Coordinates of C-alpha atoms and ligand atoms in Angstrom, one line a residue:
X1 CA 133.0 115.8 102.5
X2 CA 132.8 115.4 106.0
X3 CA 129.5 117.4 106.6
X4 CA 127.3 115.4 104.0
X5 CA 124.1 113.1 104.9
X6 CA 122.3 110.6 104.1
X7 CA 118.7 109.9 103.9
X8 CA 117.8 106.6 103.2
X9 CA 114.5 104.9 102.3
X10 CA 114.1 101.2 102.7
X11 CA 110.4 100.8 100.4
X12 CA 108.6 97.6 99.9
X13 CA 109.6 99.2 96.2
X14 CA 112.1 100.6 95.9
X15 CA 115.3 101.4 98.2
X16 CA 116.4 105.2 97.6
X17 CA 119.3 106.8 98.8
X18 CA 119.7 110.5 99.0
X19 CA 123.1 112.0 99.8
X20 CA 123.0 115.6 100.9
X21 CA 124.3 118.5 103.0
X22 CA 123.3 121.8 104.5
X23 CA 124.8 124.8 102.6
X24 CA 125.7 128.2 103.3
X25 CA 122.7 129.8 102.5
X26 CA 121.1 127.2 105.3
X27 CA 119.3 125.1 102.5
X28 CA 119.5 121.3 101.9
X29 CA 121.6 120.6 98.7
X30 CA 121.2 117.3 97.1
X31 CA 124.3 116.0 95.8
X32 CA 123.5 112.4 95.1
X33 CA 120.9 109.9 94.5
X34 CA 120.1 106.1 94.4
X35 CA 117.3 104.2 93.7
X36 CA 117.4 100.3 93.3
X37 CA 114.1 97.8 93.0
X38 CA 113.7 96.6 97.0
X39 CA 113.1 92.5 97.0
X40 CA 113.3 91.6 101.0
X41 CA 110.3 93.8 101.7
X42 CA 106.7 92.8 102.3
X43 CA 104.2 95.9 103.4
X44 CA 106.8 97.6 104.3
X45 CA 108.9 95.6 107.0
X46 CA 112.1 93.6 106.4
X47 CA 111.6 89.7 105.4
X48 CA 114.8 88.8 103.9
X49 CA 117.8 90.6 105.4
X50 CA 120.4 89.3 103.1
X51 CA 118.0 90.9 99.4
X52 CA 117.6 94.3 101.7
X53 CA 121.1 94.7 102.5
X54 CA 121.9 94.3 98.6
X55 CA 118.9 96.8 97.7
X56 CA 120.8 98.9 100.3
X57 CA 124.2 98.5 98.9
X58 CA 123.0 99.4 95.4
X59 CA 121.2 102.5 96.3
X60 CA 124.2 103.9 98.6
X61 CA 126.3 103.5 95.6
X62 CA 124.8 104.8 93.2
X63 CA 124.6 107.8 95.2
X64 CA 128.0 108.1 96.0
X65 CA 128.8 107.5 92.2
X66 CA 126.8 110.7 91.6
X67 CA 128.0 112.7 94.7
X68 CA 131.5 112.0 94.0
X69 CA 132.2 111.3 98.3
X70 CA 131.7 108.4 100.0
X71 CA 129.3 108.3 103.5
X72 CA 129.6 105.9 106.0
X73 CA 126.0 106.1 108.2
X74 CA 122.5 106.6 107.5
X75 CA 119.1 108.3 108.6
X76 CA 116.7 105.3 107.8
X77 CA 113.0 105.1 107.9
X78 CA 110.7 102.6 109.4
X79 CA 107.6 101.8 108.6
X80 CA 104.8 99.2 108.6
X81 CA 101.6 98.1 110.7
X82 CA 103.6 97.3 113.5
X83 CA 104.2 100.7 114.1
X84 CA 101.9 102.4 116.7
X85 CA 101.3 106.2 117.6
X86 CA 99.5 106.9 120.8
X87 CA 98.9 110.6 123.0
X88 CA 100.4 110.4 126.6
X89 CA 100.4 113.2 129.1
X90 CA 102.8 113.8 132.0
X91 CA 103.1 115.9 135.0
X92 CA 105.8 117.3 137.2
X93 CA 105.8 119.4 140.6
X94 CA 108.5 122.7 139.4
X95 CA 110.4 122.5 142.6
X96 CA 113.3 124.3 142.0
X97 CA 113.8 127.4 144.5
X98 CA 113.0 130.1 141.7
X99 CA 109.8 128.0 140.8
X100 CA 111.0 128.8 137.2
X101 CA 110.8 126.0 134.3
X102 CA 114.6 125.0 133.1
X103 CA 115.4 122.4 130.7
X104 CA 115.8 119.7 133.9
X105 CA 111.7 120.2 134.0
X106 CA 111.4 120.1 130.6
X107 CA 113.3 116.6 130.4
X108 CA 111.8 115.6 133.5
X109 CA 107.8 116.1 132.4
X110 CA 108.6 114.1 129.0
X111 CA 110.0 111.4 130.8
X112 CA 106.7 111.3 132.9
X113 CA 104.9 111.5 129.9
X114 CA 106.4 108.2 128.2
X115 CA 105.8 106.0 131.1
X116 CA 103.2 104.0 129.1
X117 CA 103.2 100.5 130.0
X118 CA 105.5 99.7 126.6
X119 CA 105.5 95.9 126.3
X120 CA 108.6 93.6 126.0
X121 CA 108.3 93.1 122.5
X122 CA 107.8 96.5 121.5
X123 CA 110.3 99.9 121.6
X124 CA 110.0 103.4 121.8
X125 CA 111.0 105.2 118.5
X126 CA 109.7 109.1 119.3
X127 CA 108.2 111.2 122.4
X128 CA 107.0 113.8 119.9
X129 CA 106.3 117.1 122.6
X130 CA 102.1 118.9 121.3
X131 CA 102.1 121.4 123.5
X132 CA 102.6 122.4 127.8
X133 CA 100.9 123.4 130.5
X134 CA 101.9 125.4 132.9
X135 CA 99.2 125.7 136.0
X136 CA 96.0 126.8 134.4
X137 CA 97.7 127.8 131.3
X138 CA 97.5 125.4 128.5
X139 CA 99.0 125.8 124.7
X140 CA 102.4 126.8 126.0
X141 CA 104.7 125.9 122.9
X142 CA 107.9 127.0 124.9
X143 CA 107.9 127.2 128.5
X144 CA 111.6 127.2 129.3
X145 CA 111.7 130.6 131.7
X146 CA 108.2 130.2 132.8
X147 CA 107.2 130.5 136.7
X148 CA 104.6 127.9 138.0
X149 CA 104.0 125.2 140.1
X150 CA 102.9 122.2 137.9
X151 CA 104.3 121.7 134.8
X152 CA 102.1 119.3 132.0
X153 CA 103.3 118.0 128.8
X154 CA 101.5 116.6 126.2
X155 CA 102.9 114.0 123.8
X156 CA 103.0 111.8 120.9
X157 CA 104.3 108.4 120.8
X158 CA 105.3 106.2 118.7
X159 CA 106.7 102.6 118.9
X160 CA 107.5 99.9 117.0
X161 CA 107.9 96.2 117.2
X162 CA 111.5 95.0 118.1
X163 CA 111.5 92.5 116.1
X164 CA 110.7 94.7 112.5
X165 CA 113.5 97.4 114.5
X166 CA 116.2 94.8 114.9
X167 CA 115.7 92.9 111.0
X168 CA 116.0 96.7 109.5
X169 CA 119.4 97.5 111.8
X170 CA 120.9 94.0 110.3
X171 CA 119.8 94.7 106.9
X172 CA 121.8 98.1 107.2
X173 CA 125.0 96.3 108.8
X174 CA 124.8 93.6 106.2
X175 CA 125.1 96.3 104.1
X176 CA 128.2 97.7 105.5
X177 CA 127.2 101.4 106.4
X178 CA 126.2 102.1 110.1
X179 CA 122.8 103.7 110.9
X180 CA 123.1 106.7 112.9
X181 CA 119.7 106.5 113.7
X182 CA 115.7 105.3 113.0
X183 CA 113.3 107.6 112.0
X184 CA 109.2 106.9 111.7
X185 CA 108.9 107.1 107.6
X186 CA 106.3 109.6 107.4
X187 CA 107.4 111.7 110.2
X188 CA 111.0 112.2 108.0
X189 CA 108.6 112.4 104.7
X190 CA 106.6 115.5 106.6
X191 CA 109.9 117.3 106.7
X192 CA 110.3 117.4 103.2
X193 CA 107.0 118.2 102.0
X194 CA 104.7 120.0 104.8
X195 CA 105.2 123.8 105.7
X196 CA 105.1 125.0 109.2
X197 CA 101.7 126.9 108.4
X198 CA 99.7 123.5 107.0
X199 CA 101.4 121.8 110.4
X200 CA 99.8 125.0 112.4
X201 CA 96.3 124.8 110.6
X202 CA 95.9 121.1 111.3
X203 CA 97.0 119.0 108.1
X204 CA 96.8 115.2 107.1
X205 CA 99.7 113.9 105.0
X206 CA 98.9 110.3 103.3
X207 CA 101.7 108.4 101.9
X208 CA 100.6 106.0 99.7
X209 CA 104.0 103.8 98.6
X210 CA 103.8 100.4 97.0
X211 CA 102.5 98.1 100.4
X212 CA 101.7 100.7 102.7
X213 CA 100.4 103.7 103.5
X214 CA 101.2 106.4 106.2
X215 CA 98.9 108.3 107.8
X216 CA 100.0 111.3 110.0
X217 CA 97.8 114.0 111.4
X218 CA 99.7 117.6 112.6
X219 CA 97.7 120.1 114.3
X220 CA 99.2 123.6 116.2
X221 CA 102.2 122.4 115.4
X222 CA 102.5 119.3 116.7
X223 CA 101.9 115.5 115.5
X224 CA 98.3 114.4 116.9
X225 CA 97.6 110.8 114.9
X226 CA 100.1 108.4 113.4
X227 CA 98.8 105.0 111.5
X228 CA 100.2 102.8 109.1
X229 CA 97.7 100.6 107.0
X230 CA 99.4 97.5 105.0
X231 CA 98.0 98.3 101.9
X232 CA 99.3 100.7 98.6
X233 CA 99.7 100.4 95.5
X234 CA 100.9 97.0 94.6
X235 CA 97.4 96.2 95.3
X236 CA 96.1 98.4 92.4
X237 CA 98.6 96.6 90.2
X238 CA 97.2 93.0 91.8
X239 CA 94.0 94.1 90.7
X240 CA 94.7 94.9 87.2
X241 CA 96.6 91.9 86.3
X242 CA 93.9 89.7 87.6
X243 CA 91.1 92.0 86.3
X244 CA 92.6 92.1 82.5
X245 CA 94.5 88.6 83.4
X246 CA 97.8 90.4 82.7
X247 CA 101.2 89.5 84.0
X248 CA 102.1 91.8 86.8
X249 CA 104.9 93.6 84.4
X250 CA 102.3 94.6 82.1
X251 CA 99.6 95.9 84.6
X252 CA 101.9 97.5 86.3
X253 CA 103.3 99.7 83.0
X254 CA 99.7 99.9 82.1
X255 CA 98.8 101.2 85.6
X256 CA 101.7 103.8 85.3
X257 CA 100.9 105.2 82.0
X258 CA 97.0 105.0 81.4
X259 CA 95.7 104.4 84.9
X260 CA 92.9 106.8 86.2
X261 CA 91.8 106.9 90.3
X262 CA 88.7 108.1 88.4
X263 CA 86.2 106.6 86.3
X264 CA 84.1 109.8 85.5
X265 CA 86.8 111.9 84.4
X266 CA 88.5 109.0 81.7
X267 CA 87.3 110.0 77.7
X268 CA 85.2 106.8 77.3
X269 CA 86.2 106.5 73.4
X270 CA 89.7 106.4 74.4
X271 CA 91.3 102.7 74.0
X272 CA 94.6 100.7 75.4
X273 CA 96.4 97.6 74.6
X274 CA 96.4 95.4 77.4
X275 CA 99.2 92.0 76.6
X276 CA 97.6 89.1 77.4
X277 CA 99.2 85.9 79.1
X278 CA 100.4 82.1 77.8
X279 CA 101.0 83.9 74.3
X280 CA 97.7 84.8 73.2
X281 CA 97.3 87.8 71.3
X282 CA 97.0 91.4 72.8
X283 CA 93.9 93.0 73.0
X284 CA 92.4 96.2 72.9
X285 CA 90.0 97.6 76.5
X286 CA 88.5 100.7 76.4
X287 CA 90.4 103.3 79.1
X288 CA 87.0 103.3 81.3
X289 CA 87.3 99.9 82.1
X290 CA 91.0 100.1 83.5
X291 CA 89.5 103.1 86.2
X292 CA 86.5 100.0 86.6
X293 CA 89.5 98.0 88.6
X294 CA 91.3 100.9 90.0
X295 CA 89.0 103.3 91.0
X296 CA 87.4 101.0 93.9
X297 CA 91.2 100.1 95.0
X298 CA 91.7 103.7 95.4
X299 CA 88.3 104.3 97.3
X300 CA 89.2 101.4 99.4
X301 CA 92.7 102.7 100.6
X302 CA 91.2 106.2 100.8
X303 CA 88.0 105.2 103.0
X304 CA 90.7 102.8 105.3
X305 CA 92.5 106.6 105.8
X306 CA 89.6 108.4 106.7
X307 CA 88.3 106.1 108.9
X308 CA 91.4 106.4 110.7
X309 CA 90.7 110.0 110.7
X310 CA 87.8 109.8 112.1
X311 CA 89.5 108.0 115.0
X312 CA 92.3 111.2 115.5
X313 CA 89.1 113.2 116.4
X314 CA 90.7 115.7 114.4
X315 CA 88.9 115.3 110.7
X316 CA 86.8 118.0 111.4
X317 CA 89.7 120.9 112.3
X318 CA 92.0 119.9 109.5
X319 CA 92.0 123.6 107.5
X320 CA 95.2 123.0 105.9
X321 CA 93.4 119.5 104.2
X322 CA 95.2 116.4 102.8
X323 CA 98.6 116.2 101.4
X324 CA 99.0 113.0 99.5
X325 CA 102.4 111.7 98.5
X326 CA 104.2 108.6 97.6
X327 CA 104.3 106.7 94.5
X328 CA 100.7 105.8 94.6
X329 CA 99.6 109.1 94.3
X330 CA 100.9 110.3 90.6
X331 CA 98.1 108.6 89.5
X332 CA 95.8 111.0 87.5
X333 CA 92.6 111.2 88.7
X334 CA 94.0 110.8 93.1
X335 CA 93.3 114.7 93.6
X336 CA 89.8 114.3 92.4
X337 CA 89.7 110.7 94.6
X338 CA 90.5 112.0 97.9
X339 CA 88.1 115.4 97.6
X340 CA 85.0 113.3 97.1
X341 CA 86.5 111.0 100.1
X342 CA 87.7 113.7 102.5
X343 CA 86.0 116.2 101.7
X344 CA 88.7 118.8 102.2
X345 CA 91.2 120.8 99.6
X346 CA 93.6 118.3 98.4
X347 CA 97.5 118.5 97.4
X348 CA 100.2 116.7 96.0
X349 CA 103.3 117.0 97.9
X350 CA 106.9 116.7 96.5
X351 CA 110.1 117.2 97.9
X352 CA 110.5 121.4 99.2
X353 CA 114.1 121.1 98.4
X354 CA 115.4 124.2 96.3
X355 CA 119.3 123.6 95.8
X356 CA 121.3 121.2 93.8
X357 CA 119.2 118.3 92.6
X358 CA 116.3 119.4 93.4
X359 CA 114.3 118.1 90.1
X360 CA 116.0 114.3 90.4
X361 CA 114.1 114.3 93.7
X362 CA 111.3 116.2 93.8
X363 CA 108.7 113.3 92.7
X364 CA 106.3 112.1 95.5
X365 CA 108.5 108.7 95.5
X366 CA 111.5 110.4 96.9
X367 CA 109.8 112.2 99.5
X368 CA 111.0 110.0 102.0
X369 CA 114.6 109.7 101.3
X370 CA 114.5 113.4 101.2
X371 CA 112.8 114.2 104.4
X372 CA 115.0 111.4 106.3
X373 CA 117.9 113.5 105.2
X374 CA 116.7 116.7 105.6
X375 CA 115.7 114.6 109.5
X376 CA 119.3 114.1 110.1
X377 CA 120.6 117.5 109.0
X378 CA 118.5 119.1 111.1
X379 CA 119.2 116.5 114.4
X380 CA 123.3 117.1 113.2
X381 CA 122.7 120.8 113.2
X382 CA 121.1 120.3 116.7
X383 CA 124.1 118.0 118.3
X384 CA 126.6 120.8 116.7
X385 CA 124.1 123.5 119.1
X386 CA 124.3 121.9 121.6
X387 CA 127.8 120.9 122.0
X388 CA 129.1 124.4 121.5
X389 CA 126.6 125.5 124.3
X390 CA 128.5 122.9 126.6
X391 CA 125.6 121.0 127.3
X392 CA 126.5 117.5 127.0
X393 CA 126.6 117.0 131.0
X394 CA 123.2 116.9 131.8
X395 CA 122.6 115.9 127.9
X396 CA 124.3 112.6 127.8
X397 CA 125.5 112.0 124.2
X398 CA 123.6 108.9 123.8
X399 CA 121.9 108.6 120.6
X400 CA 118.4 108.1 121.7
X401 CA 118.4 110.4 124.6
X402 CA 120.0 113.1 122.5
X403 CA 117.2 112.1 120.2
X404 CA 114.5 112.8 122.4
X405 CA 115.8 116.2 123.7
X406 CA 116.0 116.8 120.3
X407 CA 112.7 116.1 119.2
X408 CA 110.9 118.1 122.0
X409 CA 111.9 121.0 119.9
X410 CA 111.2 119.7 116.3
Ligands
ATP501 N1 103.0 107.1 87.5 C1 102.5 106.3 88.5 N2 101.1 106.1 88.4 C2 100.6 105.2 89.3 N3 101.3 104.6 90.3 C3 102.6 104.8 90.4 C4 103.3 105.7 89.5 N4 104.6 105.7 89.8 C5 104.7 104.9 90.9 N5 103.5 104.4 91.2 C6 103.3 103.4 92.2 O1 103.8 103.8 93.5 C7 104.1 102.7 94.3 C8 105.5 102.9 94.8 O2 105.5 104.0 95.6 P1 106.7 104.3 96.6 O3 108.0 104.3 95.9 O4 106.3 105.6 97.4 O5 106.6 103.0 97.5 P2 107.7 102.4 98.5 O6 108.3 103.5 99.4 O7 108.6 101.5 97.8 O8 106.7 101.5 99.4 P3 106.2 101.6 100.9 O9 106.2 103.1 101.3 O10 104.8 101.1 100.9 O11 107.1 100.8 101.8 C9 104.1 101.5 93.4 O12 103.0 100.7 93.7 C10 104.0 102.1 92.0 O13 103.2 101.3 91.1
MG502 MG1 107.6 104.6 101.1

């Protein structure tokens, strides 16, 4: 199968593969996919390239088992505190004889726009396009066709370290496939679980995996805020295993089945059996006091979020409220969590996918994977466009240019 994809998800976890394509009624079909435990991860960023490249391998495979095809290249995420989303504006004089706004403006004003002083060790990953101006008129989504005189973009962008950027690339060659290209995590994840309408309204989607969490804030449309805070929920399972002095396993299992983001809310005559370490006899905790060590965790990593949302400026215009997803928030009890924290409506987000495998995906841990494939469809889809409109000239088919084009109309 020539026209298959694949998303794949490098966690500080878990490493998931999803192998997918775009079907004739225009939706993404899951096919295939992989999941193995990640072990050269820490918060998110590549430490040992040799353990991520066999995570990789394991994941692909197992995928490709399922799918039946083999791929050769990759959409991959990136995450991790390194990463850094910042608002730029640019402006350009429209000084073509009709005065009228082409797609030469277009690229011309974003490339304006991302002349931010980007230091040597750092790398732009996307110029995300909020919104133009044309002369007095601001909020112009599209202005291709437009007459003016000065043409202002507005944009996101978001780097990331070299360093991180270069590990992940040699984890993915070590691994044999070839990466076709890098994606920001929770930019692919929003993909796969936002809708166009929560993106309009103003929305904040959380991501809370196993060492990180991603924050990223879309309002009218466009991405205002990015943030990635080095902390998830392997910390809630640190906690428990030192709080009921419990081997990680076990706390982690307990965490899993019995764990509650909120005390008030937990049946305090309800009991658990916690193992105990250096092989003393199990014993028995009432529920409640699990929720004493998580429920402060939780608080923490939700408090860390909204004080970044107090920094977008944009906590107070958010009518489309949180989406949490990831791993960390099946907990029971993360719902109730983030409405005292946020005070806003609150929803669990899962994968939007509706054809072939849609229920071996759909689980807030696979969001990712599925929103980095549903990433590359979309930018494939995009190339095909634009190649059958003849427009490579002035369009060179270099990955990250193309990319960049690309994005400007995400
Ligand atoms: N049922 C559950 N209840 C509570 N926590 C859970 C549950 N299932 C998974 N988790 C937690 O979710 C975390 C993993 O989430 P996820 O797979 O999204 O992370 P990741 O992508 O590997 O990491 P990161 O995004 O931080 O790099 C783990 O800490 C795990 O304990
Ligand atoms: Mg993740």
């Amino acid at each position: 199968m020539d026209n298959v994809a694949v998303g794949l998800d490098i966690g500080t976890t878990k490493t998931c593969a999803v192998i997918g394509f775009m079907n004739e009624n225009n939706q993404v079909e899951v096919v295939g996919v992989g999941v193995a435990p990640s072990k050269g991860l820490k918060n998110g960023v590549v430490v040992n390239i040799d353990n991520t490249a066999a995570s990789i391998v394991k994941a692909i495979e197992e995928a490709e088992l399922m799918a039946g095809c083999e791929v050769t290249d990759v959409y991959a995420g990136i995450t991790g505190q390194h990463i850094k989303g910042e608002n730029s504006r640019g402006v350009v004089a429209v000084s073509n004889r009709g005065r009228t706004i082409t797609p030469t403006e277009i690229r011309r004003v974003i490339e304006a726009a991302q002349a931010i002083v980007v230091p040597v060790d750092r790398e732009i990953l996307h110029v995300l396009s909020k919104e133009f101006s044309v002369d007095d008129q601001t909020g112009i989504k599209d202005p291709i066709g437009m007459n003016g005189v000065r043409l202002e973009a507005e944009v996101h962008i978001v780097t990331a370290a070299t360093n991180s950027t270069q590990n992940l690339l040699k984890s993915i060659a070590k691994s044999g496939f070839q990466c076709s290209d890098i994606i920001f995590s929770s930019l692919a994840t929003s993909e796969a679980v936002l809708n166009q309408d929560e993106k309009e309204l103003g929305v904040v989607m959380i991501d809370i995996g196993g060492g990180t969490t991603d924050i990223i804030v879309f309002f009218e449309g466009g991405v205002s805020y990015s943030a990635v805070l080095g902390i998830g929920g392997i910390h809630v399972t640190n906690d428990i295993s030192i709080g009921l002095r419990t081997p990680i396993e076990a706390a982690e299992m307990i965490k899993k089945k019995d764990g509650c983001a909120v005390i008030d809310i937990v049946d305090a005559s309800e009991s658990i059996e916690v193992p105990s370490v250096g092989g003393r006899a199990p014993r028995r905790i009432f529920k409640q006091e699990l929720s004493q060590i998580i429920e402060p965790r939780m608080m923490e990593i939700m408090e860390m979020v909204d004080r970044e949302l107090l920094k977008s400026g944009r906590k107070d215009v958010l009518a489309a409220g949180v989406v949490l997803t990831g791993g960390g928030c099946i907990m029971d009890g993360c719902i109730e969590a983030a409405e005292r924290v946020f005070n806003m409506p609150v929803r669990i987000g899962e994968s939007k996918i509706t054809a072939g495998l849609r229920d071996k995906v759909k689980s807030p841990i696979y969001t990712n994977a599925v929103g980095l494939l549903m990433y590359g469809l979309k930018m494939r889809e995009f190339q095909k466009g634009k190649s059958k409109a003849g427009r490579e000239s002035s369009i060179t088919s270099i990955g990250k240019r193309l990319k960049r084009w690309f994005e400007e109309y995400l």
